[in-house]
Short mmCIF file of C-alpha atoms in Angstrom, two decimals:
data_model
loop_
_atom_site.label_atom_id
_atom_site.label_comp_id
_atom_site.label_asym_id
_atom_site.label_seq_id
_atom_site.Cartn_x
_atom_site.Cartn_y
_atom_site.Cartn_z
CA MET A 504 20.54 53.27 -14.50
CA ASP A 505 23.03 50.66 -15.68
CA LEU A 506 22.67 48.56 -18.83
CA THR A 507 21.75 45.38 -16.96
CA ALA A 508 18.75 47.02 -15.31
CA VAL A 509 17.63 48.47 -18.66
CA LEU A 510 17.84 45.04 -20.32
CA ILE A 511 15.88 43.39 -17.50
CA LEU A 512 13.19 46.07 -17.71
CA ALA A 513 13.05 45.67 -21.50
CA TYR A 514 12.66 41.91 -21.10
CA PHE A 515 9.74 42.26 -18.68
CA ALA A 516 8.17 44.94 -20.87
CA LEU A 517 8.33 42.53 -23.80
CA LEU A 518 6.71 39.83 -21.66
CA PHE A 519 3.94 42.22 -20.64
CA ILE A 520 3.27 43.25 -24.25
CA THR A 521 3.06 39.62 -25.38
CA LEU A 522 0.61 38.88 -22.56
CA LEU A 523 -1.66 41.67 -23.78
CA TRP A 524 -1.56 40.31 -27.31
CA SER A 525 -4.94 38.81 -28.19
CA SER A 526 -3.74 35.59 -29.84
CA LYS A 527 -3.51 32.47 -27.70
CA VAL A 528 -0.33 31.24 -29.37
CA ILE A 529 2.66 33.55 -29.46
CA GLN A 530 4.84 32.80 -32.44
CA GLY A 531 7.73 34.36 -34.19
CA PRO A 532 11.38 33.71 -34.83
CA TRP A 533 12.40 36.39 -32.32
CA LEU A 534 10.56 34.55 -29.52
CA PHE A 535 12.43 31.32 -30.26
CA PHE A 536 15.49 32.70 -28.50
CA LEU A 537 13.47 33.50 -25.37
CA ARG A 538 12.03 29.96 -25.13
CA ALA A 539 14.46 28.98 -22.40
CA PHE A 540 12.70 31.45 -20.07
CA PHE A 541 9.27 29.85 -20.64
CA PRO A 542 8.84 26.40 -19.10
CA ASN A 543 6.52 23.95 -20.80
CA TRP A 544 3.24 24.33 -18.89
CA LYS A 545 1.35 21.69 -20.86
CA PHE A 546 0.97 19.53 -17.78
CA PHE A 547 -1.91 21.84 -16.77
CA HIS A 548 -3.87 20.79 -19.84
CA ALA A 549 -6.12 17.75 -20.06
CA VAL A 550 -4.32 14.44 -20.05
CA GLY A 551 -3.56 13.43 -23.59
CA HIS A 552 -0.82 12.02 -25.74
CA VAL A 553 2.68 12.52 -24.35
CA PRO A 554 5.77 12.53 -26.57
CA HIS A 555 8.34 9.84 -25.83
CA LEU A 556 11.75 9.35 -27.40
CA TYR A 557 12.89 5.85 -28.41
CA VAL A 558 16.31 4.83 -29.72
CA ARG A 559 17.83 1.73 -31.27
CA GLY A 560 21.30 0.87 -32.51
CA GLN A 561 22.91 -1.33 -35.12
CA ALA A 562 25.92 -3.42 -34.12
CA ALA A 563 27.50 -5.96 -36.50
CA GLY A 564 24.56 -5.60 -38.91
CA GLU A 565 21.93 -6.47 -36.28
CA TRP A 566 19.45 -3.94 -34.90
CA THR A 567 18.70 -3.82 -31.19
CA GLY A 568 15.17 -3.36 -29.96
CA TRP A 569 13.68 0.08 -29.35
CA TYR A 570 14.54 1.56 -25.95
CA GLN A 571 12.72 4.43 -24.31
CA VAL A 572 14.69 7.48 -23.22
CA TYR A 573 12.58 8.85 -20.41
CA PRO A 574 13.61 10.45 -17.13
CA ARG A 575 12.08 8.51 -14.27
CA LEU A 576 14.58 9.03 -11.52
CA PRO A 577 14.02 7.93 -7.93
CA ARG A 578 12.97 10.67 -5.53
CA ARG A 579 15.24 11.51 -2.65
CA TRP A 580 14.66 13.91 0.22
CA HIS A 581 17.81 15.90 -0.59
CA HIS A 582 16.40 16.65 -4.07
CA LEU A 583 14.35 19.35 -2.39
CA PHE A 584 17.56 21.33 -1.98
CA HIS A 585 19.93 20.10 -4.66
CA ASN A 586 18.89 18.10 -7.71
CA PRO A 587 20.99 18.89 -10.80
CA VAL A 588 20.64 15.33 -12.15
CA VAL A 589 16.83 15.41 -11.98
CA ASN A 590 16.79 18.89 -13.50
CA LEU A 591 18.96 17.69 -16.39
CA ALA A 592 16.69 14.70 -17.03
CA LEU A 593 13.59 16.91 -16.94
CA SER A 594 15.19 19.41 -19.30
CA HIS A 595 15.80 16.55 -21.73
CA GLN A 596 12.11 15.60 -21.58
CA ASN A 597 11.20 19.27 -22.00
CA LEU A 598 13.32 19.27 -25.16
CA VAL A 599 11.35 16.27 -26.46
CA ASP A 600 8.10 18.14 -25.66
CA HIS A 601 9.31 21.21 -27.56
CA PHE A 602 10.36 19.02 -30.49
CA ALA A 603 6.87 17.48 -30.67
CA SER A 604 5.37 20.96 -30.57
CA ASP A 605 7.69 22.13 -33.36
CA LEU A 606 6.75 19.11 -35.48
CA ASN A 607 3.06 19.89 -35.02
CA ALA A 608 3.65 23.48 -36.15
CA LEU A 609 5.68 22.39 -39.18
CA PRO A 610 3.90 22.85 -42.54
CA ASP A 611 3.14 19.72 -44.56
CA GLY A 612 6.11 18.57 -46.61
CA ALA A 613 8.64 20.65 -44.65
CA ASP A 614 11.97 19.12 -43.65
CA ALA A 615 12.06 18.45 -39.91
CA SER A 616 15.84 18.01 -39.94
CA GLN A 617 16.21 21.78 -40.33
CA LEU A 618 14.64 22.42 -36.93
CA PRO A 619 17.05 23.29 -34.11
CA THR A 620 15.08 20.97 -31.82
CA TYR A 621 15.61 18.10 -34.30
CA ARG A 622 19.36 18.57 -34.10
CA LEU A 623 19.23 18.74 -30.29
CA VAL A 624 17.09 15.60 -30.06
CA THR A 625 19.52 13.85 -32.43
CA ARG A 626 22.34 14.66 -29.99
CA LEU A 627 20.20 13.47 -27.07
CA ALA A 628 19.50 10.16 -28.85
CA HIS A 629 23.20 9.82 -29.65
CA GLN A 630 24.08 10.34 -25.98
CA ALA A 631 21.53 7.71 -24.94
CA ILE A 632 22.74 5.13 -27.46
CA GLN A 633 26.33 5.71 -26.34
CA GLY A 634 25.38 4.78 -22.75
CA ASP A 635 25.28 8.26 -21.20
CA ARG A 636 23.70 8.66 -17.77
CA TRP A 637 21.74 11.05 -15.61
CA GLY A 638 23.96 10.81 -12.55
CA ASP A 639 23.83 7.13 -11.54
CA THR A 640 20.80 6.34 -13.73
CA PRO A 641 21.40 5.28 -17.36
CA MET A 642 19.41 7.13 -20.03
CA ILE A 643 18.13 3.79 -21.38
CA ALA A 644 17.26 0.78 -19.27
CA ALA A 645 19.48 -1.89 -20.84
CA PRO A 646 23.16 -1.55 -21.69
CA LEU A 647 23.79 -1.75 -25.43
CA PRO A 648 26.76 -3.11 -27.33
CA ARG A 649 28.98 -0.64 -29.17
CA VAL A 650 26.89 0.44 -32.17
CA GLU A 651 27.91 1.91 -35.53
CA ARG A 652 24.53 3.39 -36.47
CA PHE A 653 21.40 4.46 -34.66
CA GLN A 654 17.86 5.68 -35.18
CA PHE A 655 15.39 7.48 -33.00
CA GLU A 656 11.61 7.72 -33.00
CA LEU A 657 9.24 10.20 -31.48
CA ARG A 658 6.05 8.47 -30.40
CA MET A 659 2.92 9.96 -28.93
CA GLU A 660 1.59 7.78 -26.12
CA LEU A 661 -1.35 7.94 -23.78
CA PRO A 662 -0.49 7.41 -20.13
CA ALA A 663 -1.66 3.98 -18.90
CA SER A 664 -2.03 2.68 -22.47
CA SER A 665 0.10 0.35 -24.53
CA ARG A 666 -0.84 2.05 -27.81
CA SER A 667 1.43 4.62 -29.37
CA GLU A 668 1.34 6.74 -32.49
CA LEU A 669 4.54 7.23 -34.46
CA MET A 670 5.16 10.92 -35.02
CA LEU A 671 8.64 10.80 -36.56
CA GLN A 672 11.29 8.21 -37.34
CA SER A 673 14.76 9.48 -38.10
CA PRO A 674 16.84 8.13 -40.96
CA VAL A 675 19.67 5.78 -40.04
CA LEU A 676 22.43 7.95 -38.57
CA ALA A 677 26.10 7.17 -38.11
CA VAL A 678 27.54 7.30 -34.60
CA TRP A 679 30.17 9.99 -34.15
CA ASP A 680 32.83 10.53 -31.50
#
């Protein structure tokens, strides 16, 4: 048996063992590295607050308004067969979901900036404020002027409601190249 087959069998054995584990939440630093293999299945739960990422920038001393970074891409029939742009946008939202989950699990008084998901969301916000796109669709609805600094917020929102709850606001961050 070659090494690849052994590693695949070990992976599925680990999955089976964790399924037999009696706790409902599987935690541990060693499972963090396997998170990419586990999609976020929270959409099967009752409808509740959904995390949304907002960004704003500062150009010439003036702050822009807050803009939502949320993947709502138009559906096309060919997406059934090939949709890398939609998959990228959904992976970005999955990152925001994981970040909200990590913030909820963080002990009181702990520094959120040490979380790997915080650093990834910071990069995502930076991409959005710089005018990055998902294919032909911009990450934020309105084009922004060139900004020197930016901030991002994580807000929990109920679908079909205008109310939101601020979960985290980043410090003012400098734009990098």
